[in-house]
mmCIF file of C-alpha atoms and ligand atoms in Angstrom:
data_model
loop_
_atom_site.group_PDB
_atom_site.id
_atom_site.type_symbol
_atom_site.label_atom_id
_atom_site.label_comp_id
_atom_site.label_asym_id
_atom_site.label_seq_id
_atom_site.Cartn_x
_atom_site.Cartn_y
_atom_site.Cartn_z
ATOM 1 C CA MET A 1 -11.311 5.848 -5.357
ATOM 2 C CA PRO A 2 -13.092 2.959 -6.891
ATOM 3 C CA ASN A 3 -16.326 1.849 -5.093
ATOM 4 C CA SER A 4 -18.081 -0.522 -7.109
ATOM 5 C CA ARG A 5 -19.798 -3.264 -4.954
ATOM 6 C CA ASP A 6 -20.683 -5.573 -7.840
ATOM 7 C CA ALA A 7 -20.832 -9.291 -7.120
ATOM 8 C CA ARG A 8 -17.906 -11.173 -8.744
ATOM 9 C CA SER A 9 -16.873 -14.666 -9.649
ATOM 10 C CA GLY A 10 -13.136 -14.691 -8.918
ATOM 11 C CA TRP A 11 -11.537 -16.781 -6.112
ATOM 12 C CA LEU A 12 -10.988 -13.850 -3.704
ATOM 13 C CA ARG A 13 -14.244 -13.239 -1.985
ATOM 14 C CA LEU A 14 -15.092 -10.924 0.894
ATOM 15 C CA PRO A 15 -17.496 -12.323 3.363
ATOM 16 C CA GLU A 16 -21.286 -12.004 2.868
ATOM 17 C CA GLY A 17 -22.709 -8.674 4.083
ATOM 18 C CA SER A 18 -19.392 -6.756 3.641
ATOM 19 C CA ALA A 19 -20.533 -5.233 0.269
ATOM 20 C CA THR A 20 -22.326 -2.313 1.816
ATOM 21 C CA ASP A 21 -19.514 -1.289 4.143
ATOM 22 C CA ALA A 22 -17.591 1.489 2.550
ATOM 23 C CA ALA A 23 -14.419 0.864 4.732
ATOM 24 C CA VAL A 24 -14.053 -2.676 3.233
ATOM 25 C CA LYS A 25 -12.079 -3.277 0.159
ATOM 26 C CA PRO A 26 -13.956 -2.379 -2.994
ATOM 27 C CA ALA A 27 -14.681 -5.049 -5.613
ATOM 28 C CA PRO A 28 -12.275 -3.669 -8.204
ATOM 29 C CA TYR A 29 -9.321 -4.303 -5.889
ATOM 30 C CA LEU A 30 -9.995 -7.989 -5.758
ATOM 31 C CA PRO A 31 -8.883 -8.823 -9.336
ATOM 32 C CA ILE A 32 -5.700 -6.889 -8.736
ATOM 33 C CA TYR A 33 -4.940 -8.979 -5.696
ATOM 34 C CA GLU A 34 -5.763 -12.181 -7.653
ATOM 35 C CA GLN A 35 -3.167 -11.199 -10.170
ATOM 36 C CA LEU A 36 -0.550 -10.363 -7.565
ATOM 37 C CA LEU A 37 -1.185 -13.118 -4.994
ATOM 38 C CA GLY A 38 -2.291 -15.999 -7.304
ATOM 39 C CA PRO A 39 1.245 -17.611 -7.109
ATOM 40 C CA LEU A 40 0.872 -17.789 -3.279
ATOM 41 C CA ARG A 41 -2.460 -19.665 -3.176
ATOM 42 C CA LYS A 42 -0.981 -22.996 -2.076
ATOM 43 C CA GLU A 43 1.878 -21.622 -0.299
ATOM 44 C CA ALA A 44 2.725 -21.141 3.521
ATOM 45 C CA PHE A 45 3.446 -17.485 3.896
ATOM 46 C CA THR A 46 2.726 -14.530 6.175
ATOM 47 C CA LEU A 47 0.520 -11.505 5.454
ATOM 48 C CA LEU A 48 0.360 -8.508 7.419
ATOM 49 C CA GLU A 49 -2.499 -6.138 6.973
ATOM 50 C CA LEU A 50 -2.551 -2.778 8.639
ATOM 51 C CA GLY A 51 -6.188 -1.848 9.164
ATOM 52 C CA VAL A 52 -8.580 -4.491 10.481
ATOM 53 C CA TRP A 53 -11.960 -2.616 10.767
ATOM 54 C CA GLY A 54 -14.575 -5.476 10.921
ATOM 55 C CA GLY A 55 -12.084 -8.208 10.039
ATOM 56 C CA HIS A 56 -13.553 -8.797 6.551
ATOM 57 C CA SER A 57 -10.452 -8.719 4.528
ATOM 58 C CA LEU A 58 -8.746 -10.694 7.116
ATOM 59 C CA GLN A 59 -11.302 -13.551 6.729
ATOM 60 C CA MET A 60 -10.976 -13.143 2.830
ATOM 61 C CA TRP A 61 -7.186 -13.771 3.222
ATOM 62 C CA ARG A 62 -7.733 -16.621 5.537
ATOM 63 C CA ASP A 63 -10.222 -18.334 3.396
ATOM 64 C CA ALA A 64 -8.165 -17.745 0.134
ATOM 65 C CA PHE A 65 -4.853 -19.009 1.458
ATOM 66 C CA PRO A 66 -5.212 -21.983 3.548
ATOM 67 C CA ARG A 67 -1.625 -22.338 4.524
ATOM 68 C CA ALA A 68 -1.053 -18.574 5.311
ATOM 69 C CA THR A 69 -0.516 -16.839 8.622
ATOM 70 C CA ILE A 70 -2.526 -13.650 8.557
ATOM 71 C CA VAL A 71 -1.758 -10.751 11.054
ATOM 72 C CA GLY A 72 -3.886 -7.645 11.415
ATOM 73 C CA VAL A 73 -2.903 -4.538 13.361
ATOM 74 C CA ASP A 74 -5.446 -1.872 14.202
ATOM 75 C CA LEU A 75 -5.683 1.119 16.663
ATOM 76 C CA ALA A 76 -9.103 -0.240 17.727
ATOM 77 C CA PRO A 77 -9.733 -3.757 16.606
ATOM 78 C CA PRO A 78 -12.935 -5.444 17.347
ATOM 79 C CA GLU A 79 -13.210 -8.810 19.271
ATOM 80 C CA LEU A 80 -12.609 -11.407 16.622
ATOM 81 C CA ALA A 81 -12.362 -15.195 16.713
ATOM 82 C CA LEU A 82 -11.031 -15.983 13.235
ATOM 83 C CA GLY A 83 -9.243 -19.140 13.886
ATOM 84 C CA PRO A 84 -5.639 -20.288 14.706
ATOM 85 C CA ARG A 85 -4.107 -18.689 11.633
ATOM 86 C CA VAL A 86 -5.427 -15.200 12.087
ATOM 87 C CA HIS A 87 -3.961 -12.902 14.762
ATOM 88 C CA VAL A 88 -5.550 -9.387 15.473
ATOM 89 C CA ILE A 89 -3.224 -7.031 17.422
ATOM 90 C CA GLN A 90 -4.143 -3.802 18.849
ATOM 91 C CA GLY A 91 -1.587 -0.860 17.983
ATOM 92 C CA ASP A 92 -0.525 1.780 15.763
ATOM 93 C CA GLN A 93 0.610 0.987 12.199
ATOM 94 C CA ALA A 94 3.769 3.266 12.680
ATOM 95 C CA ASP A 95 4.918 1.852 16.058
ATOM 96 C CA ALA A 96 8.390 0.382 15.445
ATOM 97 C CA ALA A 97 8.665 -1.476 18.663
ATOM 98 C CA LEU A 98 5.292 -3.050 18.223
ATOM 99 C CA MET A 99 6.133 -3.988 14.552
ATOM 100 C CA ARG A 100 9.471 -5.688 15.837
ATOM 101 C CA ARG A 101 7.599 -7.719 18.451
ATOM 102 C CA VAL A 102 4.787 -8.825 15.932
ATOM 103 C CA ARG A 103 7.405 -9.991 13.468
ATOM 104 C CA ASP A 104 9.558 -11.794 16.004
ATOM 105 C CA GLU A 105 6.411 -13.581 17.421
ATOM 106 C CA LEU A 106 4.545 -14.418 14.153
ATOM 107 C CA ALA A 107 6.953 -13.918 11.151
ATOM 108 C CA PRO A 108 10.381 -14.596 12.365
ATOM 109 C CA THR A 109 11.795 -14.598 8.819
ATOM 110 C CA GLY A 110 9.856 -11.477 7.734
ATOM 111 C CA PHE A 111 6.445 -10.768 6.262
ATOM 112 C CA ASP A 112 5.922 -12.028 2.426
ATOM 113 C CA VAL A 113 3.039 -9.532 1.878
ATOM 114 C CA ILE A 114 2.226 -6.376 3.731
ATOM 115 C CA VAL A 115 -0.928 -4.459 2.996
ATOM 116 C CA ASP A 116 -1.442 -0.916 4.215
ATOM 117 C CA ASP A 117 -5.087 -0.422 4.512
ATOM 118 C CA ALA A 118 -5.190 1.751 7.662
ATOM 119 C CA SER A 119 -4.896 5.543 8.062
ATOM 120 C CA HIS A 120 -4.555 6.440 4.301
ATOM 121 C CA ILE A 121 -2.619 9.608 5.505
ATOM 122 C CA GLY A 122 0.505 10.295 3.693
ATOM 123 C CA ILE A 123 2.786 10.856 6.663
ATOM 124 C CA THR A 124 1.503 7.803 8.526
ATOM 125 C CA THR A 125 1.713 5.687 5.429
ATOM 126 C CA ALA A 126 5.257 6.838 4.930
ATOM 127 C CA ARG A 127 6.203 6.127 8.558
ATOM 128 C CA SER A 128 4.814 2.567 8.243
ATOM 129 C CA LEU A 129 7.016 2.083 5.130
ATOM 130 C CA GLN A 130 10.047 3.277 7.082
ATOM 131 C CA VAL A 131 9.221 0.863 9.792
ATOM 132 C CA LEU A 132 8.458 -2.337 7.857
ATOM 133 C CA TYR A 133 9.883 -2.275 4.230
ATOM 134 C CA GLU A 134 13.453 -2.709 4.983
ATOM 135 C CA ARG A 135 13.404 -4.529 8.263
ATOM 136 C CA HIS A 136 10.334 -6.687 8.231
ATOM 137 C CA LEU A 137 9.460 -7.383 4.427
ATOM 138 C CA ARG A 138 11.196 -10.401 3.206
ATOM 139 C CA ALA A 139 13.437 -10.173 0.176
ATOM 140 C CA GLY A 140 11.075 -10.592 -2.858
ATOM 141 C CA GLY A 141 8.089 -9.600 -0.864
ATOM 142 C CA ILE A 142 5.354 -7.310 -1.721
ATOM 143 C CA TYR A 143 4.221 -4.183 -0.025
ATOM 144 C CA VAL A 144 0.859 -2.624 -1.030
ATOM 145 C CA ILE A 145 -0.558 0.750 -0.095
ATOM 146 C CA GLU A 146 -4.388 0.795 -0.646
ATOM 147 C CA ASP A 147 -6.545 3.931 -1.163
ATOM 148 C CA TRP A 148 -3.697 6.344 -1.860
ATOM 149 C CA GLY A 149 -6.330 8.563 -3.708
ATOM 150 C CA THR A 150 -7.333 10.024 -0.425
ATOM 151 C CA GLY A 151 -4.716 12.776 -1.444
ATOM 152 C CA TYR A 152 -7.481 13.896 -4.043
ATOM 153 C CA LEU A 153 -10.242 14.216 -1.590
ATOM 154 C CA PRO A 154 -10.678 17.916 -0.710
ATOM 155 C CA ASP A 155 -12.102 17.054 2.822
ATOM 156 C CA TRP A 156 -9.682 14.269 3.711
ATOM 157 C CA GLN A 157 -7.362 15.182 6.693
ATOM 158 C CA ASP A 158 -4.340 15.680 4.278
ATOM 159 C CA GLY A 159 -6.167 15.660 0.877
ATOM 160 C CA GLY A 160 -6.637 18.704 -1.229
ATOM 161 C CA ARG A 161 -8.110 20.032 -4.478
ATOM 162 C CA MET A 162 -6.345 19.680 -7.824
ATOM 163 C CA THR A 163 -5.076 23.051 -9.143
ATOM 164 C CA SER A 164 -5.457 22.064 -12.976
ATOM 165 C CA THR A 165 -7.527 19.683 -14.825
ATOM 166 C CA LEU A 166 -6.457 16.260 -16.396
ATOM 167 C CA ASP A 167 -6.880 17.281 -19.959
ATOM 168 C CA ALA A 168 -4.448 15.281 -21.952
ATOM 169 C CA ASP A 169 -3.684 18.198 -24.153
ATOM 170 C CA GLN A 170 -2.333 19.887 -21.013
ATOM 171 C CA LEU A 171 0.489 17.398 -20.290
ATOM 172 C CA ASP A 172 3.101 19.753 -21.684
ATOM 173 C CA SER A 173 1.799 22.784 -19.559
ATOM 174 C CA ALA A 174 2.465 24.593 -16.393
ATOM 175 C CA ASP A 175 1.730 28.027 -14.620
ATOM 176 C CA THR A 176 4.395 29.671 -16.708
ATOM 177 C CA PRO A 177 5.016 28.290 -20.088
ATOM 178 C CA LEU A 178 7.426 25.294 -20.344
ATOM 179 C CA GLN A 179 10.386 26.353 -22.538
ATOM 180 C CA LEU A 180 12.947 23.940 -23.887
ATOM 181 C CA GLY A 181 16.328 25.718 -23.745
ATOM 182 C CA SER A 182 15.591 27.520 -20.254
ATOM 183 C CA PRO A 183 18.559 27.800 -18.269
ATOM 184 C CA GLU A 184 16.709 26.538 -15.265
ATOM 185 C CA PRO A 185 15.392 22.949 -14.684
ATOM 186 C CA ILE A 186 11.893 22.589 -16.052
ATOM 187 C CA HIS A 187 9.331 21.605 -13.464
ATOM 188 C CA MET A 188 6.327 19.790 -14.608
ATOM 189 C CA PRO A 189 3.957 20.403 -11.666
ATOM 190 C CA SER A 190 1.503 17.726 -10.598
ATOM 191 C CA HIS A 191 -0.932 17.097 -7.701
ATOM 192 C CA ASP A 192 1.375 16.227 -4.788
ATOM 193 C CA VAL A 193 -0.859 16.183 -1.834
ATOM 194 C CA GLY A 194 -1.175 13.642 1.019
ATOM 195 C CA ALA A 195 -0.665 9.877 0.026
ATOM 196 C CA VAL A 196 -0.591 11.000 -3.755
ATOM 197 C CA GLY A 197 2.477 13.113 -2.858
ATOM 198 C CA LEU A 198 4.050 10.091 -1.048
ATOM 199 C CA LEU A 199 3.587 7.979 -4.272
ATOM 200 C CA LYS A 200 5.341 10.496 -6.448
ATOM 201 C CA ARG A 201 8.191 10.767 -3.896
ATOM 202 C CA LEU A 202 8.700 7.013 -4.161
ATOM 203 C CA ILE A 203 9.321 7.220 -7.708
ATOM 204 C CA ASP A 204 12.735 8.834 -6.766
ATOM 205 C CA HIS A 205 13.468 5.649 -4.835
ATOM 206 C CA VAL A 206 12.737 3.624 -7.707
ATOM 207 C CA ALA A 207 15.118 5.662 -9.583
ATOM 208 C CA ARG A 208 17.971 5.381 -7.198
ATOM 209 C CA GLY A 209 20.324 3.560 -9.688
ATOM 210 C CA THR A 210 20.018 6.687 -12.095
ATOM 211 C CA VAL A 211 20.392 9.114 -9.198
ATOM 212 C CA ARG A 212 23.560 7.144 -8.071
ATOM 213 C CA TYR A 213 24.892 7.559 -11.656
ATOM 214 C CA ALA A 214 23.783 11.249 -12.051
ATOM 215 C CA GLN A 215 24.056 12.646 -8.539
ATOM 216 C CA PRO A 216 25.827 10.053 -6.335
ATOM 217 C CA GLU A 217 25.926 12.424 -3.407
ATOM 218 C CA MET A 218 22.098 12.567 -3.315
ATOM 219 C CA VAL A 219 21.451 8.750 -2.977
ATOM 220 C CA GLY A 220 21.645 8.498 0.736
ATOM 221 C CA ALA A 221 19.939 5.103 2.077
ATOM 222 C CA PRO A 222 16.861 4.902 -0.305
ATOM 223 C CA LEU A 223 14.200 2.179 -0.089
ATOM 224 C CA ALA A 224 15.252 -0.948 -2.248
ATOM 225 C CA ILE A 225 12.281 -0.975 -4.720
ATOM 226 C CA GLU A 226 12.576 -3.201 -7.527
ATOM 227 C CA SER A 227 9.341 -2.031 -9.154
ATOM 228 C CA MET A 228 6.355 0.082 -8.429
ATOM 229 C CA THR A 229 3.086 -0.750 -9.953
ATOM 230 C CA VAL A 230 0.035 1.650 -9.652
ATOM 231 C CA TRP A 231 -3.415 1.100 -10.226
ATOM 232 C CA ASP A 232 -6.373 3.724 -9.288
ATOM 233 C CA GLY A 233 -6.304 3.231 -5.534
ATOM 234 C CA ILE A 234 -3.525 0.397 -5.189
ATOM 235 C CA LEU A 235 0.069 0.846 -5.229
ATOM 236 C CA VAL A 236 2.614 -2.113 -5.181
ATOM 237 C CA LEU A 237 6.121 -2.035 -4.361
ATOM 238 C CA ARG A 238 8.248 -5.194 -4.887
ATOM 239 C CA LYS A 239 11.236 -5.669 -2.971
ATOM 240 C CA PRO A 240 14.301 -7.221 -4.857
ATOM 241 C CA ALA A 241 14.603 -10.956 -4.130
ATOM 242 C CA VAL A 242 18.485 -10.623 -3.338
HETATM 243 C C1 SAM B 301 -10.362 1.114 5.769
HETATM 244 S S1 SAM B 301 -10.342 0.403 7.316
HETATM 245 C C2 SAM B 301 -9.730 -1.203 7.248
HETATM 246 C C3 SAM B 301 -10.441 -2.046 6.313
HETATM 247 C C4 SAM B 301 -10.079 -3.686 6.198
HETATM 248 N N1 SAM B 301 -8.781 -3.727 5.919
HETATM 249 C C5 SAM B 301 -10.987 -4.315 5.258
HETATM 250 O O1 SAM B 301 -10.667 -4.211 3.977
HETATM 251 O O2 SAM B 301 -12.042 -4.899 5.623
HETATM 252 C C6 SAM B 301 -8.979 1.233 8.198
HETATM 253 C C7 SAM B 301 -8.832 0.910 9.475
HETATM 254 O O3 SAM B 301 -7.607 1.455 9.872
HETATM 255 C C8 SAM B 301 -7.434 1.616 11.288
HETATM 256 N N2 SAM B 301 -6.499 2.712 11.459
HETATM 257 C C9 SAM B 301 -6.560 4.071 11.012
HETATM 258 N N3 SAM B 301 -5.303 4.520 11.450
HETATM 259 C C10 SAM B 301 -4.516 3.594 12.121
HETATM 260 C C11 SAM B 301 -3.368 3.623 12.611
HETATM 261 N N4 SAM B 301 -2.466 4.799 12.641
HETATM 262 N N5 SAM B 301 -2.719 2.492 13.059
HETATM 263 C C12 SAM B 301 -3.477 1.273 13.013
HETATM 264 N N6 SAM B 301 -4.771 1.147 12.516
HETATM 265 C C13 SAM B 301 -5.340 2.487 12.111
HETATM 266 C C14 SAM B 301 -8.990 2.022 11.690
HETATM 267 O O4 SAM B 301 -9.259 1.870 12.980
HETATM 268 C C15 SAM B 301 -9.755 1.198 10.694
HETATM 269 O O5 SAM B 301 -10.280 0.137 11.428
#
């Protein structure tokens, strides 16, 4: 995942001293957040971040959004005193009962923005989505999954090696040659390990209208995703406004 630590001049600034901490958001993420969250700069809204670490990103949100309520959840948060608008809660990102309590207490109408910067493990990330997206993210809200590229890290808990290179001229290739006119569906294999696999799975939810049209019996109860935007390291899901 990107790890440039260059100083920058935008309005989102991590606190001094955080640039050397590899667990804190890398600098290339900040312009993406500026683009996403710029319309909220003067608004009163609620932001939930899963994954607190040293509290650097919570401070950044607090300072950039003077009317926002900021909530951080972490398995083992440090003692932090970040003022009355910042709430730090100990707990698991996928604990449904905890999330219900946090929402009832701090965001009764639901969160406007949820950022998952916690485990970076596909299954846990999926469980948080299940717990939070439909029930606790407001209509029109934004759900961000950071560092999903852990699925490319061979040593990560649920990461793994690629089985083919990214050469552009291999886009139409597979282990067995792809043949138009084959009686079987044609699979275009891709890396589907860990959080990378989760992202690719979510595309099926974006396509729920097409699935409903083509195979209505397969729709079930999908996530209502209006759009899915993917950068290297950051995924953004937008929930429909109505
Ligand atoms: C990448 S750090 C967060 C960095 C922080 N958001 C920032 O940008 O400064 C990840 C944090 O997630 C926490 N974490 C890992 N698994 C978790 C889980 N299942 N539930 C809650 N927090 C978790 C870790 O304790 C760690 O503090």
